[in-house]
Amino acid sequence: MPEIRLENLRKDYGAVTVIEDLNLSMEDGEFTVLVGPSGCGKSTTLRMIAGLEAVTEGRIMIGDRDVSRLEPKERDLAMVFQDYALYPHMNVAKNMSFALRLARYDKDEIHKRVSETAEILGLTDHLQRKPAELSGGQRQRVAMGRALVRDAGTFLFDEPLSNLDAKLRGQMRGELALMSQRINKNMIYVTHDQVEAMTLGDRIVVMKFGKIMQAGTPEELYRKPQNKFVAGFIGSPPMNFLPAELRDHGGTLHVEGQGFSVPLSAERSASLKSYTNQNVHLGVRPSGFVESDAPGAIEMPIVLSEYIGAQSVLISELGGQQVTIELNSLEPVRIGEIRHFTIEREELHLFDPQTEAAL
Amino acid sequence: MKTALANRMTPYLFLAPAGIVLVAALLYPIGYMIYASFLDWNPSQRIGEADWIGLRNYTNLLGDAAFRESFWVTIKFAAIVVTLEMVLGVGLALLLDRNLRGMSILRTLFILPMMIAPIVVGLMWRYMYHPTVGIFNRTLENIGLPTVPWLSDGGWAFTSIIIADVWQWTPFIFILSLAALQSLPQSAIEASRIDGASAWQTILYVKLPLMMPVLIVTALLRLIDAFKVLEVILVLTNGGPGLSTEILSLRIARTASEFRELGVAAAMSNFLLILLLVLTVAMYLYGKAAELRAARLRAAAEEAA
């Protein structure tokens, strides 16, 4: 289970560059999630690691071995595909044992491994069935099983849960998390779903247009997004963005916009001194609003209210812009009410309007 | 009451013209042929004047060594050409299933033979097989090898018509196999690469099994066609030397035109028809079985879900 390093990786399709100068290293036994909107190059990156796409430039290192030009089978990895990619003419047992049979494993060994894996995945009763005779969830398990029996050093997942319905997806996500803890191998997982990324990943790599926007633990990405894209992508419901300006009020900087003026901490006021009287983007998560009657609280009319139970998701208006608020309260909020909120200090995310980098 | 009846009959009314055309164009000739096969009928007679001889045409044919020889030649020919064409066609498809520059032009070139009229194919090959001026014997002579009696020796003539047929019809298998290959699920093939299959193993264990339904139908179509082949052989050997290349359809044509025995020719056609019917029914049953199997699988999957 060696460390995997991508060094200055680049991928061109003809004149189009889809991955540019990608550098990333994944620790031994780490669960890495590549996440981003479609077309961000996450699947291409995974397929280059798998050896299914040729590398245009740069290197892929597994341990101290340069595998960039090797065939997939020489890279010691297993992969789960988005559409499962089961062999339709083979039954479940044959599907799972294909790699072992190709590698000429002993018959008893194959039988032992397949039945053990089938046991773990609850497929024991279906070993003689063909993929077409299985439900979507079962096919998904077979695809997992096929990767697991291999006992490869690295597991690759290409959006494995995206073909399942919401309920099954949640269930499989849980099982996957348990499994990854148990087998403790290198895992690289591609998804466009930030919830999957947050719940599964030891480390998340957010990508956009073939570049890494930020890589870090789920907590780092959530609490300290390095740019506006990551801030907006991670978290659900997504972060609100408001145009604002930094104003000096007697040594303390305030973030001011239409209808609000929020003071920054002394530390941040000092570090952001140079931005005084400049435009910034203020980002506030829906959970960053706290109901309060304190002076300076922002007055917000409720436009839409979705009562979920212990929580309500409210849509309000601030400076002509829609703002989402998450409110922990068993009481439903009526549309048309006016409520007062303050914003928690650590929930004030500021971004440069030009570079979109976090300030 | 009346409108209900009219409503019920309307679809049949609309179907009627097609039904009439079908009966006139399809069933009438076949019925005519079956009827004629029970007659001792000379082309100078009108069909009404011919004598009814019952099954005698059929029994005579079964006892006729020349007919049995012809039947055997046909089966041998069809079996050999279809086998060769399947192997070559599928092989070529596997070889050319990739994105190289100019591949589309190459593919078009490959299917050209299929587009040439069979008579022309026959003439072309006859010139190439010509004992003295043909390209094959001239080439053999130039490099100092003994020449070959392409069309004048029984064994060689049979080989020669096989070569010509394989040349013309391999492209048919090729394009159908190529289409089948290109519609295979790419991810299953990628999965086999990850699972450690070599190119050969991928072909053997994944690609060919997945292509099988298309290949079976293709082989049956080609087999039916091979049983009816006529023009190329007519032009190349006219069935000779002896009976070595006299396939059934050629014998039928000669029985009708040279021997002037329309009843016998009709009986022969019926034998051929029965043979083809067996193949067609086999194909139909295969399709039906595949359909039923798919339905059963779907039902099982839904039950599982």
XYZ file of C-alpha atoms in Angstrom:
664
model
C 0.000 0.000 0.000
C 2.441 2.599 -1.170
C 2.005 6.311 -1.500
C 0.683 7.532 -4.852
C 2.079 10.681 -6.394
C 0.919 12.571 -9.456
C 3.700 14.798 -10.774
C 3.010 17.609 -13.267
C 0.320 15.495 -14.845
C -1.127 16.739 -18.108
C -3.725 15.362 -20.489
C -4.550 16.675 -23.956
C -7.244 15.453 -26.298
C -6.009 16.830 -29.589
C -5.749 20.569 -29.060
C -7.853 20.556 -25.898
C -6.069 20.379 -22.566
C -8.281 18.774 -19.935
C -5.707 18.357 -17.171
C -2.935 20.843 -16.664
C 0.067 20.520 -14.415
C -1.622 18.463 -11.732
C 0.400 17.689 -8.598
C -1.013 15.559 -5.859
C 0.258 13.008 -3.425
C -1.884 10.518 -1.605
C -0.666 8.987 1.622
C -0.443 5.294 2.211
C -3.872 3.883 3.111
C -5.666 7.150 2.555
C -9.187 7.523 1.205
C -8.905 10.336 -1.324
C -11.973 11.771 -2.994
C -11.723 13.699 -6.248
C -14.771 15.909 -6.493
C -15.921 18.624 -8.846
C -18.591 19.536 -11.373
C -18.808 17.501 -14.574
C -15.999 18.235 -17.002
C -13.538 19.154 -14.268
C -11.182 16.312 -15.200
C -11.679 14.157 -12.118
C -12.664 11.030 -14.060
C -9.862 11.576 -16.559
C -7.383 11.815 -13.689
C -8.685 8.559 -12.230
C -8.556 6.835 -15.617
C -4.955 7.966 -16.068
C -4.081 6.470 -12.694
C -5.857 3.279 -13.788
C -3.950 3.206 -17.068
C -7.068 3.423 -19.224
C -6.038 6.823 -20.578
C -2.553 7.640 -21.782
C -0.647 10.326 -19.899
C 0.307 13.238 -22.161
C 2.986 14.618 -19.855
C 4.151 14.136 -16.295
C 4.461 11.064 -14.114
C 2.321 8.808 -11.961
C 4.324 7.221 -9.170
C 3.067 4.354 -7.039
C 5.626 4.012 -4.277
C 8.925 4.544 -6.068
C 7.686 2.927 -9.278
C 6.885 5.103 -12.287
C 3.730 3.501 -13.674
C 2.811 6.229 -16.203
C 3.477 4.005 -19.208
C 2.512 0.644 -17.721
C -0.514 -1.455 -18.652
C -3.377 -1.381 -16.128
C -2.648 -4.932 -15.000
C 0.918 -4.021 -14.078
C -0.213 -1.308 -11.668
C -1.685 -3.518 -8.943
C -5.072 -1.848 -8.762
C -8.763 -2.700 -8.802
C -11.522 -0.458 -10.089
C -15.258 -0.059 -9.652
C -16.981 1.560 -12.615
C -19.945 3.898 -12.724
C -22.054 1.447 -14.755
C -20.526 -1.489 -12.810
C -19.012 -2.920 -16.044
C -19.923 -6.467 -15.071
C -19.395 -9.189 -17.651
C -23.001 -9.898 -18.690
C -22.288 -13.444 -19.883
C -20.699 -14.593 -16.619
C -22.498 -15.342 -13.376
C -21.637 -13.537 -10.155
C -19.008 -16.062 -9.076
C -17.339 -15.970 -12.495
C -17.435 -12.163 -12.548
C -15.756 -11.963 -9.184
C -13.137 -14.593 -9.929
C -12.211 -13.414 -13.453
C -9.027 -11.650 -12.393
C -7.985 -14.537 -10.151
C -8.588 -17.058 -12.905
C -6.541 -14.979 -15.341
C -3.736 -14.852 -12.804
C -3.956 -18.672 -12.564
C -4.726 -18.859 -8.891
C -5.302 -22.228 -7.328
C -8.952 -23.396 -7.635
C -9.423 -23.803 -3.884
C -7.919 -20.391 -3.243
C -10.298 -18.811 -5.779
C -13.262 -20.564 -4.213
C -12.215 -19.477 -0.733
C -11.737 -15.842 -1.669
C -14.939 -15.586 -3.680
C -17.080 -17.148 -0.969
C -15.508 -14.981 1.740
C -16.090 -11.806 -0.241
C -19.614 -12.887 -1.196
C -20.305 -13.471 2.488
C -19.172 -9.956 3.408
C -21.281 -8.411 0.665
C -24.335 -10.614 1.208
C -24.102 -12.176 -2.244
C -23.769 -15.809 -1.209
C -27.264 -16.718 -2.453
C -26.731 -15.044 -5.803
C -23.383 -16.493 -6.884
C -24.938 -18.476 -9.741
C -26.980 -15.574 -11.106
C -26.123 -13.512 -14.158
C -25.866 -9.715 -13.750
C -29.152 -9.194 -15.629
C -30.919 -11.198 -12.910
C -29.768 -8.845 -10.158
C -31.148 -5.560 -8.880
C -29.114 -2.369 -9.184
C -27.879 -2.574 -5.604
C -26.816 -6.180 -6.009
C -24.936 -5.394 -9.213
C -23.177 -2.625 -7.347
C -22.111 -5.143 -4.707
C -20.823 -7.551 -7.347
C -18.730 -4.733 -8.809
C -17.331 -4.058 -5.334
C -16.793 -7.771 -4.796
C -14.881 -8.077 -8.031
C -12.515 -5.361 -6.824
C -12.251 -6.775 -3.306
C -11.293 -10.370 -4.181
C -8.272 -9.059 -6.020
C -6.660 -7.783 -2.830
C -4.984 -5.111 -4.943
C -2.895 -2.335 -3.430
C -5.078 0.483 -4.699
C -8.826 0.736 -5.219
C -10.270 3.140 -7.727
C -13.933 4.150 -7.732
C -15.480 6.048 -10.620
C -18.783 7.474 -9.349
C -19.851 4.034 -8.140
C -23.055 5.141 -6.455
C -24.435 7.542 -9.038
C -26.659 4.932 -10.723
C -28.484 4.028 -7.509
C -31.601 5.647 -6.134
C -31.252 8.046 -3.209
C -32.109 5.571 -0.445
C -29.827 2.830 -1.701
C -27.091 5.367 -2.307
C -27.166 6.408 1.333
C -27.054 2.800 2.461
C -24.198 1.836 0.139
C -22.288 4.937 1.192
C -22.404 3.736 4.761
C -21.281 0.247 3.795
C -18.470 1.664 1.704
C -17.243 3.762 4.633
C -17.218 0.681 6.878
C -15.453 -1.377 4.249
C -12.753 1.214 3.663
C -11.999 1.305 7.381
C -11.729 -2.467 7.496
C -9.459 -3.053 4.523
C -7.351 0.073 4.935
C -5.934 0.362 1.401
C -5.278 3.260 -0.891
C -8.638 4.366 -2.186
C -9.266 6.977 -4.829
C -12.866 7.865 -5.295
C -14.393 10.130 -7.931
C -17.759 11.774 -7.433
C -19.621 14.944 -8.268
C -21.617 14.663 -5.051
C -20.100 16.756 -2.267
C -22.043 14.856 0.415
C -20.398 11.606 -0.677
C -17.056 13.374 -0.734
C -17.492 14.806 2.771
C -18.732 11.574 4.363
C -16.245 9.184 2.755
C -13.008 11.045 2.256
C -10.018 11.258 4.576
C -8.956 13.890 2.141
C -10.894 15.712 -0.517
C -9.487 17.168 -3.697
C -11.806 19.733 -5.255
C -11.205 20.155 -8.977
C -12.389 22.616 -11.593
C -11.344 22.950 -15.250
C -8.585 20.368 -14.839
C -6.981 22.127 -11.903
C -6.973 21.458 -8.192
C -8.849 24.199 -6.357
C -8.068 22.870 -2.896
C -7.039 19.633 -1.253
C -7.555 18.910 2.427
C -9.578 17.146 5.065
C -13.364 17.578 4.940
C -13.133 19.882 7.944
C -10.464 22.080 6.379
C -12.477 22.418 3.212
C -15.625 23.267 5.100
C -14.154 25.654 7.637
C -11.293 27.202 5.688
C -12.128 27.174 1.983
C -9.246 28.730 0.065
C -11.414 30.218 -2.639
C -14.960 31.098 -3.512
C -15.433 28.008 -5.690
C -14.610 25.549 -2.912
C -16.696 27.575 -0.462
C -19.701 27.371 -2.757
C -19.175 23.740 -3.719
C -18.726 22.190 -0.287
C -21.637 22.348 2.136
C -25.354 21.848 1.732
C -27.393 24.004 1.380
C -24.636 25.996 -0.360
C -22.994 29.118 1.018
C -24.608 32.525 0.416
C -22.512 35.153 -1.324
C -23.172 38.877 -0.905
C -21.365 41.853 -2.408
C -19.825 43.961 0.352
C -17.174 46.515 1.200
C -14.682 46.748 4.059
C -15.062 49.987 6.060
C -12.980 51.269 8.934
C -15.037 52.161 12.023
C -12.561 53.472 14.561
C -9.881 50.843 14.015
C -12.303 47.924 13.563
C -13.100 46.847 10.043
C -16.753 46.243 9.242
C -18.104 44.204 6.348
C -20.815 46.399 4.976
C -23.411 45.789 2.352
C -26.982 46.715 1.646
C -28.824 46.176 4.920
C -25.959 44.903 7.025
C -22.776 45.964 8.742
C -20.843 43.295 10.626
C -17.651 43.982 12.615
C -14.596 41.765 12.107
C -12.399 40.508 14.931
C -9.419 42.633 15.927
C -7.015 40.117 14.406
C -8.709 40.074 11.055
C -9.130 43.841 11.073
C -5.395 44.108 11.421
C -4.550 41.580 8.732
C -7.050 43.009 6.248
C -6.038 46.635 6.796
C -4.885 46.975 3.214
C -8.343 46.084 1.916
C -10.013 49.041 3.630
C -12.650 50.680 1.430
C -12.372 47.926 -1.140
C -15.029 45.616 -2.523
C -15.096 42.049 -1.288
C -17.453 39.085 -1.530
C -18.938 38.001 1.756
C -19.729 34.304 2.087
C -22.002 33.049 4.865
C -23.167 29.485 5.278
C -26.912 29.018 5.896
C -26.023 27.708 9.350
C -23.923 30.820 10.056
C -26.977 32.933 10.756
C -28.049 32.982 14.407
C -31.344 34.430 15.539
C -30.697 37.348 17.867
C -32.204 40.558 19.189
C -28.819 42.138 19.833
C -28.287 45.654 18.462
C -26.938 45.559 14.913
C -28.831 42.348 14.142
C -29.875 42.139 10.513
C -33.541 42.471 9.742
C -34.647 39.771 7.358
C -38.073 39.098 5.864
C -38.922 35.418 5.317
C -39.832 34.756 1.691
C -39.999 30.979 1.784
C -39.934 28.505 4.629
C -39.272 24.761 4.388
C -40.031 23.033 7.638
C -38.065 19.781 7.983
C -38.702 19.076 11.669
C -35.904 19.997 13.997
C -34.799 22.427 11.310
C -36.218 24.925 8.906
C -34.590 26.082 5.724
C -35.608 29.677 5.143
C -35.203 31.844 2.108
C -34.914 35.500 2.894
C -33.877 38.643 1.092
C -30.931 40.836 1.840
C -29.968 43.758 -0.366
C -32.122 42.432 -3.183
C -30.466 39.031 -3.074
C -31.869 35.710 -1.950
C -30.258 34.297 1.138
C -30.652 30.785 2.535
C -30.807 30.389 6.298
C -30.797 27.203 8.315
C -32.628 27.586 11.564
C -32.632 25.004 14.354
C -36.104 25.262 15.738
C -39.009 22.907 16.181
C -41.419 25.771 15.504
C -42.254 26.306 11.874
C -41.569 29.828 10.594
C -44.375 31.561 8.734
C -43.839 33.228 5.395
C -43.913 36.998 5.669
C -42.490 37.116 9.200
C -39.564 39.383 9.848
C -36.764 37.870 11.894
C -33.473 39.236 13.176
C -30.146 37.474 12.713
C -26.512 38.018 13.504
C -23.675 36.261 11.697
C -21.209 34.172 13.673
C -17.675 35.560 13.576
C -15.983 32.426 12.232
C -18.673 32.184 9.584
C -17.575 35.385 7.897
C -15.810 34.197 4.740
C -14.316 36.983 2.658
C -13.141 36.624 -0.917
C -11.289 38.861 -3.300
C -13.779 39.732 -6.066
C -11.094 39.467 -8.778
C -9.046 36.397 -7.849
C -11.825 34.794 -5.784
C -9.165 33.751 -3.286
C -10.106 33.707 0.402
C -8.942 36.722 2.405
C -74.797 -2.678 -33.584
C -73.995 -1.928 -37.156
C -71.363 0.661 -36.293
C -69.726 -1.750 -33.857
C -69.340 -4.307 -36.645
C -68.039 -1.636 -39.026
C -65.559 -0.550 -36.393
C -64.359 -4.085 -35.944
C -63.928 -4.611 -39.655
C -62.131 -1.335 -40.400
C -58.623 -2.578 -39.584
C -59.102 -5.618 -41.815
C -60.301 -3.392 -44.596
C -57.109 -1.376 -44.393
C -55.014 -4.528 -44.197
C -56.744 -6.089 -47.215
C -54.627 -4.528 -50.012
C -51.396 -5.641 -48.334
C -52.890 -9.082 -47.779
C -53.880 -9.393 -51.424
C -50.421 -8.337 -52.606
C -48.860 -10.832 -50.210
C -51.017 -13.683 -51.461
C -50.465 -12.807 -55.108
C -46.756 -12.095 -54.930
C -45.593 -14.604 -52.359
C -47.958 -17.461 -51.784
C -49.139 -17.935 -55.366
C -45.678 -18.662 -56.844
C -44.822 -20.976 -53.968
C -48.115 -22.814 -54.289
C -47.552 -22.994 -58.056
C -44.117 -24.498 -57.492
C -45.386 -27.048 -55.008
C -48.185 -28.006 -57.375
C -45.761 -28.281 -60.311
C -43.515 -30.610 -58.343
C -46.238 -33.267 -58.547
C -46.395 -33.083 -62.368
C -44.484 -34.549 -65.244
C -44.287 -31.230 -67.008
C -42.418 -30.273 -70.156
C -42.055 -26.546 -70.956
C -43.787 -27.072 -74.308
C -46.958 -28.079 -72.452
C -49.341 -25.785 -70.671
C -49.578 -26.595 -67.005
C -53.088 -28.021 -67.465
C -51.831 -30.556 -70.002
C -49.123 -31.982 -67.739
C -49.650 -35.426 -66.178
C -50.164 -35.752 -62.435
C -47.581 -38.196 -61.137
C -47.887 -37.687 -57.379
C -44.678 -38.027 -55.396
C -42.735 -39.736 -58.149
C -40.524 -36.684 -58.806
C -39.462 -36.750 -55.160
C -38.821 -40.491 -54.962
C -36.891 -40.402 -58.218
C -34.731 -37.589 -56.893
C -33.919 -39.441 -53.685
C -32.717 -42.366 -55.770
C -30.785 -40.129 -58.174
C -27.047 -40.307 -57.455
C -26.386 -37.097 -59.409
C -28.910 -35.177 -57.299
C -27.516 -36.586 -54.073
C -24.023 -35.599 -55.230
C -25.265 -32.115 -55.974
C -26.928 -31.892 -52.571
C -23.725 -32.991 -50.876
C -21.609 -30.524 -52.883
C -23.976 -27.745 -51.811
C -23.761 -28.640 -48.136
C -19.984 -29.027 -48.284
C -19.649 -25.712 -50.128
C -21.914 -23.833 -47.703
C -20.264 -25.286 -44.609
C -16.737 -24.511 -45.803
C -17.362 -20.996 -47.098
C -19.358 -19.902 -44.057
C -16.726 -21.256 -41.677
C -13.902 -19.547 -43.575
C -15.825 -16.307 -43.932
C -16.733 -16.238 -40.243
C -13.141 -16.779 -39.146
C -11.730 -14.223 -41.587
C -14.530 -11.679 -41.163
C -14.501 -11.726 -37.366
C -10.703 -11.749 -37.364
C -10.545 -8.704 -39.630
C -13.138 -6.913 -37.530
C -11.123 -7.530 -34.362
C -8.017 -6.322 -36.153
C -9.568 -3.146 -37.558
C -11.633 -2.144 -34.530
C -9.429 0.801 -33.652
C -9.028 4.449 -34.455
C -6.192 4.842 -36.899
C -5.782 7.501 -39.535
C -7.449 6.441 -42.790
C -9.316 3.578 -41.158
C -12.662 4.664 -42.565
C -11.300 4.530 -46.116
C -9.802 1.120 -45.432
C -13.133 -0.125 -44.097
C -14.906 1.084 -47.232
C -12.339 -0.667 -49.417
C -12.882 -3.868 -47.493
C -16.580 -3.987 -48.234
C -16.237 -3.247 -51.957
C -16.328 -6.910 -53.136
C -19.786 -7.291 -51.645
C -21.099 -4.468 -53.794
C -20.020 -5.962 -57.131
C -22.665 -7.832 -59.148
C -22.111 -11.624 -58.815
C -21.929 -12.114 -62.597
C -19.088 -9.607 -62.755
C -17.351 -11.329 -59.866
C -17.620 -14.616 -61.771
C -16.195 -13.138 -64.972
C -13.389 -11.410 -63.116
C -12.307 -14.541 -61.346
C -12.590 -16.586 -64.543
C -10.029 -14.321 -66.184
C -7.788 -14.497 -63.155
C -8.048 -18.294 -63.072
C -7.381 -18.601 -66.830
C -4.825 -21.419 -67.336
C -2.414 -19.392 -69.516
C -3.198 -15.665 -69.342
C -4.677 -15.545 -65.819
C -2.768 -13.605 -63.197
C -2.401 -16.600 -60.871
C -0.782 -18.970 -63.330
C 1.332 -16.209 -64.888
C 2.643 -15.295 -61.454
C 3.330 -18.922 -60.595
C 5.144 -19.338 -63.884
C 7.210 -16.182 -63.405
C 8.509 -17.326 -60.047
C 9.228 -20.757 -61.455
C 6.481 -22.781 -59.807
C 4.247 -25.336 -61.570
C 0.923 -23.914 -62.781
C -2.396 -24.981 -61.306
C -5.454 -26.275 -63.222
C -7.728 -23.835 -61.368
C -10.973 -24.643 -63.101
C -10.220 -27.790 -65.106
C -9.508 -30.209 -62.250
C -12.400 -31.325 -60.012
C -10.649 -30.751 -56.675
C -9.075 -27.459 -57.724
C -12.329 -26.174 -59.216
C -14.100 -26.685 -55.902
C -11.297 -24.806 -54.138
C -11.463 -22.047 -56.750
C -15.190 -21.372 -56.264
C -14.648 -21.346 -52.501
C -11.887 -18.752 -52.868
C -14.113 -16.558 -55.054
C -17.046 -16.816 -52.652
C -14.890 -16.102 -49.602
C -13.452 -13.095 -51.393
C -16.907 -11.750 -52.124
C -18.715 -12.443 -48.868
C -16.152 -12.093 -46.071
C -16.871 -8.327 -46.054
C -20.485 -9.052 -45.091
C -19.362 -10.840 -41.934
C -16.737 -8.163 -41.422
C -19.108 -5.197 -41.326
C -21.644 -6.941 -39.127
C -18.952 -8.094 -36.677
C -17.404 -4.652 -36.658
C -20.785 -3.114 -35.842
C -21.259 -5.681 -33.066
C -17.774 -4.968 -31.700
C -18.278 -1.240 -31.657
C -21.537 -1.522 -29.773
C -20.037 -3.668 -27.008
C -20.063 -2.044 -23.551
C -16.665 -0.303 -23.420
C -16.505 -0.389 -19.649
C -16.669 -4.211 -19.561
C -13.659 -4.293 -21.878
C -11.861 -1.754 -19.704
C -12.737 -3.807 -16.635
C -11.113 -6.831 -18.231
C -7.939 -4.820 -18.826
C -7.893 -3.834 -15.154
C -8.576 -7.457 -14.216
C -5.355 -8.326 -16.007
C -6.575 -9.792 -19.304
C -4.187 -9.623 -22.250
C -5.527 -8.486 -25.627
C -6.076 -12.135 -26.591
C -7.782 -12.988 -23.341
C -10.074 -9.978 -23.691
C -11.097 -11.179 -27.150
C -11.558 -14.768 -26.044
C -13.324 -14.268 -22.726
C -15.134 -10.958 -23.146
C -15.477 -9.688 -26.707
C -16.383 -12.928 -28.522
C -18.934 -14.139 -25.945
C -20.595 -10.732 -25.984
C -20.684 -10.700 -29.794
C -22.097 -14.209 -29.967
C -25.795 -13.365 -30.522
C -24.915 -11.210 -33.538
C -22.441 -13.782 -34.826
C -24.999 -16.590 -34.717
C -27.561 -14.616 -36.692
C -24.882 -13.505 -39.147
C -23.719 -17.080 -39.709
C -27.281 -18.272 -40.298
C -27.996 -15.457 -42.765
C -24.817 -16.245 -44.617
C -25.579 -19.979 -44.585
C -29.007 -19.423 -46.130
C -27.383 -17.298 -48.804
C -24.621 -19.801 -49.479
C -27.188 -22.506 -50.220
C -28.659 -20.365 -52.984
C -25.435 -19.249 -54.640
C -25.646 -19.499 -58.422
C -24.197 -16.832 -60.689
C -20.529 -16.909 -59.716
C -20.334 -20.678 -60.091
C -22.398 -20.616 -63.273
C -19.880 -18.267 -64.855
C -16.775 -19.890 -63.373
C -17.341 -23.609 -63.927
C -20.966 -24.154 -64.918
C -20.923 -27.012 -62.411
C -17.981 -28.869 -63.849
C -15.658 -30.542 -64.296
C -17.999 -33.512 -63.951
C -20.319 -32.695 -61.077
C -17.536 -31.389 -58.829
C -18.956 -27.877 -58.468
C -22.579 -28.463 -59.380
C -24.377 -26.912 -56.454
C -28.100 -27.396 -56.102
C -29.365 -24.128 -57.555
C -27.244 -24.697 -60.633
C -28.665 -28.171 -61.029
C -32.193 -26.786 -60.676
C -31.529 -24.206 -63.388
C -30.114 -26.840 -65.716
C -32.926 -29.319 -65.046
C -35.452 -26.698 -66.042
C -33.684 -25.214 -69.058
C -31.468 -27.993 -70.460
C -33.302 -31.150 -69.447
C -36.698 -29.449 -69.815
C -38.161 -31.172 -66.760
C -40.063 -28.490 -64.925
C -41.687 -30.889 -62.444
C -38.345 -32.332 -61.359
C -36.837 -28.854 -61.053
C -39.771 -27.804 -58.881
C -39.311 -30.850 -56.637
C -35.609 -30.002 -56.255
C -36.476 -26.430 -55.374
C -38.777 -27.779 -52.729
C -35.974 -29.825 -51.199
C -33.847 -26.705 -51.080
C -36.768 -24.748 -49.680
C -37.236 -27.299 -46.902
C -33.544 -27.107 -46.036
C -33.640 -23.311 -45.900
C -36.867 -23.410 -43.940
C -35.200 -25.551 -41.313
C -32.399 -22.987 -41.036
C -34.802 -20.068 -40.919
C -36.929 -21.725 -38.277
C -33.745 -22.422 -36.317
C -32.886 -18.738 -36.542
C -36.390 -17.742 -35.524
C -36.364 -20.142 -32.574
C -32.987 -18.818 -31.505
C -34.344 -15.280 -31.572
C -37.448 -16.329 -29.687
C -35.388 -18.182 -27.076
C -33.155 -15.147 -26.598
C -36.233 -12.962 -26.197
C -37.810 -15.295 -23.641
C -34.562 -15.503 -21.763
C -34.289 -11.714 -21.648
C -37.875 -11.488 -20.394
C -37.195 -14.077 -17.711
C -34.042 -12.220 -16.620
C -35.904 -8.949 -16.438
C -38.640 -10.534 -14.355
C -36.060 -12.060 -12.018
C -34.245 -8.730 -11.691
C -37.452 -6.864 -10.926
C -38.320 -9.446 -8.338
C -34.875 -9.043 -6.819
C -35.217 -5.262 -6.685
